[in-house]
């Protein structure tokens, strides 16, 4: 049996303002709740028991995924009364694990989309006889991340806070949010209080001489921390750049879910997904976007890199670029929204109310 813990709690896990009652892992990316992709990838890598550790809107996960059997998994749910942080959440589910003390336990951050070779991470862990193994990824600009330098054998040397000066950028390797723990180590994390793996558990382990192994895997990796990243991730799933067995259909330029209606001359490109029951009118152009179920896009609207919420409506000729339209919101005809604009759930923008056109 291979067991995994999926961390889907903490603060700020809603994709504001798109979803009032939906935690981000349940927002649909490429047609299914984002978490489905992670669960399906874990299953494909041989995981059969998953404990979902959450602290927030927990009641939405279980009704959807149930016991996990539809995905070939056995899923259990553990809800923290107060968020316990990443380390605290791992410790809190320890009693649900059945593995032997030396067995590998996978841990995944719930807000990462990645093509990580999970089996290779477990193999590295076992070959190096590490206590914890971490997926590391290289980023062009590591300033926004904690850095994880390793020696020539891949052994982790330190966990460094976000670099403040150029001299502090000693590596471009960052923690990519997937780990393998030796089972027995999980019980050494303090119970019943918030603990951060990056700031407490891992540095403490290093200080006591534990073996932390890094595995750099430069495969697809995306932190879904912002709505723009979430939209990008969905498009990459549709395009097949981010591999997932859970994409409901063939990968390609677009994914149109059953019961959606799309006018023959509508142009859907760059990984756009159209959810069930959505209506895409004639003369629309939609690129790299997520259209959630039952949304209505009226004739001539142009939508790029945006997320249109469930049952939201975008009026005729409106032009939306890099925007989030909340569930049930209405953008009237002839509006122009861009650059991260977010329209709250159920809000209404009258026709011709917002423009970004040049004054020239
Ligand atoms: P700490 O390491 O605890 O300080 O969290 P962080 O802020 O560094 O973690 P981050 O926000 O990057 O979250 C990483 C993953 O852990 C995400 O998938 C979060 O949903 C999850 N997570 C963060 N905090 C908690 C928590 O308190 N409980 C649970 N169950 N999951 C959490």
XYZ file of C-alpha atoms and ligand atoms in Angstrom:
392
model
C 0.000 0.000 0.000
C 1.243 3.488 -0.777
C -0.227 6.281 1.286
C -0.381 10.012 0.693
C -1.490 13.105 2.547
C -3.000 15.955 0.545
C -2.855 19.384 2.210
C -5.853 21.458 1.252
C -6.392 23.693 4.259
C -4.864 26.834 5.642
C -5.891 30.386 5.072
C -6.978 31.989 1.849
C -7.826 28.862 -0.047
C -10.805 30.413 -1.806
C -10.296 31.755 -5.273
C -11.672 35.135 -4.329
C -13.992 36.512 -5.398
C -15.003 33.857 -7.837
C -16.226 31.337 -5.388
C -18.069 32.195 -2.245
C -18.524 28.671 -0.990
C -15.984 26.752 -2.990
C -12.463 26.268 -1.706
C -9.901 26.685 -4.459
C -9.092 22.963 -4.800
C -12.728 22.428 -5.788
C -12.842 25.107 -8.497
C -12.979 23.454 -11.899
C -9.782 23.346 -13.903
C -10.086 21.647 -17.304
C -13.645 20.648 -16.446
C -13.227 18.937 -13.078
C -12.474 20.162 -9.545
C -8.765 20.910 -9.496
C -8.146 18.359 -6.756
C -9.274 15.578 -9.100
C -6.113 16.051 -11.151
C -3.900 15.600 -8.123
C -5.845 12.589 -6.900
C -5.739 10.955 -10.334
C -2.009 11.587 -10.712
C -1.348 10.096 -7.275
C -3.426 7.057 -8.185
C -1.528 6.643 -11.451
C 1.706 6.660 -9.449
C 0.498 3.757 -7.304
C -1.023 5.578 -4.331
C -4.129 3.839 -3.020
C -4.870 5.518 0.326
C -5.148 9.304 0.615
C -5.846 11.382 3.687
C -7.201 14.803 2.844
C -6.085 17.237 5.540
C -8.204 20.327 5.583
C -9.293 23.111 7.868
C -11.609 25.114 5.722
C -14.963 24.499 4.009
C -14.240 20.838 4.604
C -17.856 19.894 4.040
C -17.538 20.291 0.257
C -14.832 17.688 -0.318
C -16.448 14.557 1.054
C -19.801 14.824 -0.749
C -17.904 15.132 -4.019
C -15.154 12.521 -3.681
C -16.841 10.216 -1.167
C -14.712 7.200 -0.250
C -12.623 7.735 -3.388
C -13.638 4.471 -5.035
C -14.682 6.240 -8.262
C -11.010 7.190 -8.627
C -9.740 3.799 -7.484
C -8.672 5.278 -4.153
C -9.565 5.021 -0.513
C -9.934 8.638 0.666
C -10.295 9.746 4.278
C -10.996 13.273 5.482
C -9.546 14.982 8.537
C -10.615 18.503 9.479
C -8.600 20.705 11.810
C -10.555 22.914 14.210
C -7.998 25.663 13.683
C -5.500 25.634 10.805
C -2.428 23.736 12.029
C -0.059 24.807 9.259
C 1.539 22.380 6.844
C 3.526 20.418 9.454
C 0.729 20.456 12.019
C -1.719 19.161 9.419
C 0.601 16.276 8.528
C 1.048 15.368 12.213
C -2.697 15.616 12.802
C -3.491 12.796 10.352
C -0.749 10.454 11.578
C -3.185 8.040 13.244
C -4.897 7.447 9.880
C -1.758 5.996 8.295
C -1.292 2.250 8.215
C 2.248 2.076 6.849
C 5.222 0.552 8.666
C 7.682 2.928 10.416
C 10.200 2.972 7.569
C 7.662 3.169 4.753
C 7.477 6.250 2.510
C 4.492 8.588 2.949
C 3.817 11.037 0.146
C 2.694 14.561 0.989
C 1.347 16.994 -1.594
C 0.499 20.664 -1.344
C -2.996 21.023 -2.718
C -2.346 24.169 -4.744
C 0.375 22.958 -7.084
C -0.061 21.699 -10.621
C 2.896 19.623 -11.676
C 4.062 16.870 -13.955
C 6.378 15.540 -11.233
C 7.466 11.937 -11.669
C 6.081 10.812 -8.313
C 7.518 7.311 -8.589
C 10.975 8.785 -9.230
C 10.701 10.871 -6.046
C 9.855 7.743 -4.030
C 12.690 5.841 -5.728
C 15.169 8.619 -4.902
C 13.945 8.570 -1.312
C 14.510 4.842 -1.019
C 17.827 4.740 -2.848
C 19.305 7.494 -0.685
C 17.706 6.142 2.503
C 16.584 9.690 3.277
C 14.371 10.763 6.164
C 12.507 13.244 3.970
C 12.790 13.768 0.222
C 11.602 16.909 -1.490
C 10.714 17.791 -5.028
C 12.699 20.891 -5.963
C 12.075 22.977 -9.020
C 14.194 25.679 -10.604
C 12.576 29.055 -11.206
C 13.967 31.953 -13.262
C 13.248 34.467 -10.499
C 13.486 32.819 -7.085
C 12.949 36.044 -5.099
C 9.371 35.182 -4.176
C 10.280 31.779 -2.738
C 12.225 30.132 0.039
C 15.408 28.644 -1.403
C 16.657 25.077 -0.947
C 20.374 24.685 -1.779
C 21.700 21.134 -2.092
C 25.196 19.611 -2.308
C 26.441 17.676 -5.341
C 24.658 14.521 -4.162
C 21.337 16.329 -3.824
C 21.420 16.424 -0.053
C 19.655 19.513 1.297
C 21.983 21.994 2.992
C 19.581 24.651 4.230
C 16.143 26.180 4.031
C 16.552 29.866 3.346
C 13.833 32.477 3.713
C 12.886 34.575 0.680
C 16.084 36.288 -0.485
C 16.141 40.052 0.103
C 19.377 40.909 -1.730
C 21.040 39.523 -4.898
C 23.811 37.978 -2.723
C 21.187 35.925 -0.905
C 20.107 34.231 -4.130
C 22.494 31.306 -3.699
C 20.444 28.886 -5.794
C 17.469 28.878 -8.137
C 16.064 25.745 -6.482
C 12.811 26.099 -4.566
C 10.570 23.780 -2.595
C 8.008 22.542 -5.102
C 5.504 21.296 -2.513
C 5.747 17.500 -2.843
C 7.521 15.379 -0.230
C 8.198 11.845 0.846
C 8.427 11.385 4.619
C 9.725 8.355 6.434
C 6.560 7.270 8.251
C 8.106 7.316 11.732
C 9.246 10.923 11.326
C 5.701 12.204 11.155
C 5.172 11.374 14.827
C 8.132 13.564 15.804
C 6.288 16.697 14.618
C 4.724 18.419 17.655
C 0.999 17.711 17.894
C -1.861 20.084 18.617
C -0.275 23.365 17.556
C 0.514 25.093 14.248
C 3.762 23.937 12.670
C 5.240 24.960 9.327
C 7.296 22.316 7.540
C 9.424 24.906 5.771
C 10.068 27.162 8.717
C 10.178 24.629 11.543
C 10.113 20.915 10.716
C 12.688 20.841 7.930
C 15.195 23.271 9.521
C 14.910 21.404 12.855
C 15.502 18.096 11.116
C 18.584 19.476 9.371
C 19.882 20.805 12.687
C 19.637 17.334 14.224
C 21.560 15.761 11.346
C 18.614 14.150 9.563
C 19.005 13.308 5.889
C 16.854 15.538 3.673
C 17.217 14.724 0.019
C 16.290 17.073 -2.802
C 15.238 15.855 -6.211
C 15.312 18.484 -8.913
C 12.689 17.640 -11.490
C 12.301 20.380 -14.065
C 8.999 19.126 -15.367
C 5.864 21.275 -15.621
C 5.307 23.123 -12.340
C 2.846 25.862 -11.475
C 1.873 27.396 -8.151
C -1.835 28.145 -8.431
C -1.603 30.944 -5.898
C -3.309 33.576 -8.028
C -6.431 33.512 -10.187
C -4.260 34.219 -13.242
C -2.138 31.172 -12.448
C -5.246 29.076 -11.949
C -6.529 30.054 -15.403
C -3.100 29.315 -16.887
C -3.074 25.916 -15.179
C -6.481 24.980 -16.529
C -5.419 25.961 -20.052
C -2.200 23.949 -19.720
C -4.215 20.905 -18.625
C -6.465 21.261 -21.666
C -3.478 21.733 -23.961
C -1.778 18.680 -22.480
C 1.228 20.642 -21.250
C 0.336 19.717 -17.685
C -0.243 15.960 -17.711
C -3.347 14.670 -15.926
C -5.323 11.475 -16.400
C -8.413 13.326 -15.125
C -8.935 15.694 -18.078
C -12.417 14.660 -19.283
C -11.703 14.425 -22.998
C -8.874 14.622 -25.485
C -6.255 17.295 -24.958
C -6.194 20.018 -27.559
C -6.876 23.670 -28.215
C -10.227 23.558 -26.451
C -12.358 21.366 -24.235
C -16.118 21.586 -24.551
C -17.997 19.703 -21.869
C -21.226 17.842 -22.641
C -24.401 19.975 -22.719
C -22.470 23.177 -23.491
C -23.691 25.040 -26.568
C -21.116 26.677 -28.807
C -21.998 28.653 -31.941
C -20.260 27.249 -35.049
C -18.293 30.443 -35.709
C -17.138 30.966 -32.112
C -13.338 30.759 -31.910
C -12.152 28.852 -28.850
C -8.371 28.568 -28.553
C -5.300 28.207 -26.337
C -6.750 25.678 -23.914
C -10.137 27.254 -23.304
C -12.596 25.058 -21.416
C -16.364 25.480 -21.674
C -18.299 23.963 -18.767
C -21.533 22.004 -18.822
C -24.594 23.971 -19.797
C -22.627 27.068 -20.792
C -23.726 29.008 -23.865
C -21.197 30.572 -26.242
C -22.858 32.810 -28.830
C -21.858 33.590 -32.402
C -18.895 35.794 -33.208
C -17.194 35.292 -29.837
C -13.461 34.788 -29.450
C -12.266 33.055 -26.314
C -8.616 32.281 -25.702
C -6.874 30.549 -22.749
C -9.921 30.934 -20.519
C -12.126 28.988 -18.126
C -15.857 29.265 -18.754
C -17.593 27.593 -15.824
C -20.897 25.718 -16.098
C -24.018 27.599 -17.190
C -22.171 30.821 -17.997
C -23.471 32.781 -20.989
C -21.164 34.583 -23.412
C -23.135 36.880 -25.690
C -22.389 37.614 -29.364
C -19.108 39.285 -30.240
C -17.574 39.114 -26.763
C -13.793 38.684 -26.709
C -12.357 36.899 -23.673
C -8.666 36.243 -23.079
C -6.903 34.554 -20.132
C -9.965 34.991 -17.929
C -12.189 33.005 -15.648
C -15.952 33.326 -16.045
C -17.867 32.028 -13.032
C -20.761 29.624 -12.875
C -23.928 31.123 -14.400
C -22.183 34.473 -14.981
C -23.054 36.451 -18.113
C -20.774 38.471 -20.391
C -22.627 40.948 -22.599
C -22.324 41.571 -26.317
C -19.016 42.935 -27.592
C -17.500 43.140 -24.102
C -13.738 42.635 -24.076
C -12.244 40.868 -21.058
C -8.536 40.237 -20.628
C -6.981 38.733 -17.498
C -10.148 39.093 -15.435
C -12.173 37.022 -13.004
C -15.940 37.227 -13.212
C -17.576 35.815 -10.091
C -20.346 33.243 -10.052
C -23.640 34.766 -11.149
C -22.170 38.177 -12.006
C -23.357 40.072 -15.067
C -21.079 42.181 -17.248
C -23.335 44.249 -19.516
C -22.657 44.817 -23.212
C -19.757 46.957 -24.444
C -17.582 46.873 -21.334
C -13.831 46.518 -21.325
C -12.162 44.913 -18.321
C -8.560 43.864 -17.959
C -5.368 43.574 -15.916
C -6.616 41.511 -13.006
C -10.052 43.112 -12.676
C -12.338 41.000 -10.511
C -16.083 41.244 -10.562
C -17.643 39.971 -7.362
C -20.153 37.157 -7.334
C -23.632 38.321 -8.372
C -22.414 41.898 -9.052
C -23.762 43.675 -12.074
C -21.914 46.055 -14.407
C -24.307 48.046 -16.586
C -23.786 48.174 -20.361
C -20.966 50.471 -21.512
C -19.895 51.295 -17.951
C -16.173 50.490 -17.926
C -13.563 51.109 -20.604
C -9.774 51.187 -20.768
C -9.520 52.733 -24.200
C -6.832 55.238 -24.925
C -7.903 58.884 -24.712
C -6.189 59.640 -28.016
P 3.050 26.807 6.581
O 4.230 26.023 6.047
O 2.242 25.989 7.519
O 3.379 28.135 7.126
O 2.137 27.106 5.376
P 2.553 27.954 4.107
O 1.832 29.237 4.169
O 4.010 27.944 3.886
O 1.959 26.977 3.084
P 1.247 27.378 1.789
O 0.312 28.504 2.034
O 2.265 27.451 0.713
O 0.377 26.090 1.595
C 0.920 24.895 1.143
C -0.196 23.883 1.086
O -0.537 23.520 2.397
C -1.470 24.388 0.422
O -2.012 23.336 -0.323
C -2.368 24.738 1.590
O -3.735 24.497 1.267
C -1.889 23.761 2.652
N -1.985 24.317 3.976
C -1.421 25.477 4.425
N -1.732 25.663 5.725
C -2.511 24.602 6.098
C -3.172 24.235 7.314
O -3.124 24.940 8.329
N -3.878 23.071 7.315
C -3.969 22.275 6.212
N -4.682 21.155 6.287
N -3.369 22.594 5.036
C -2.654 23.745 4.985
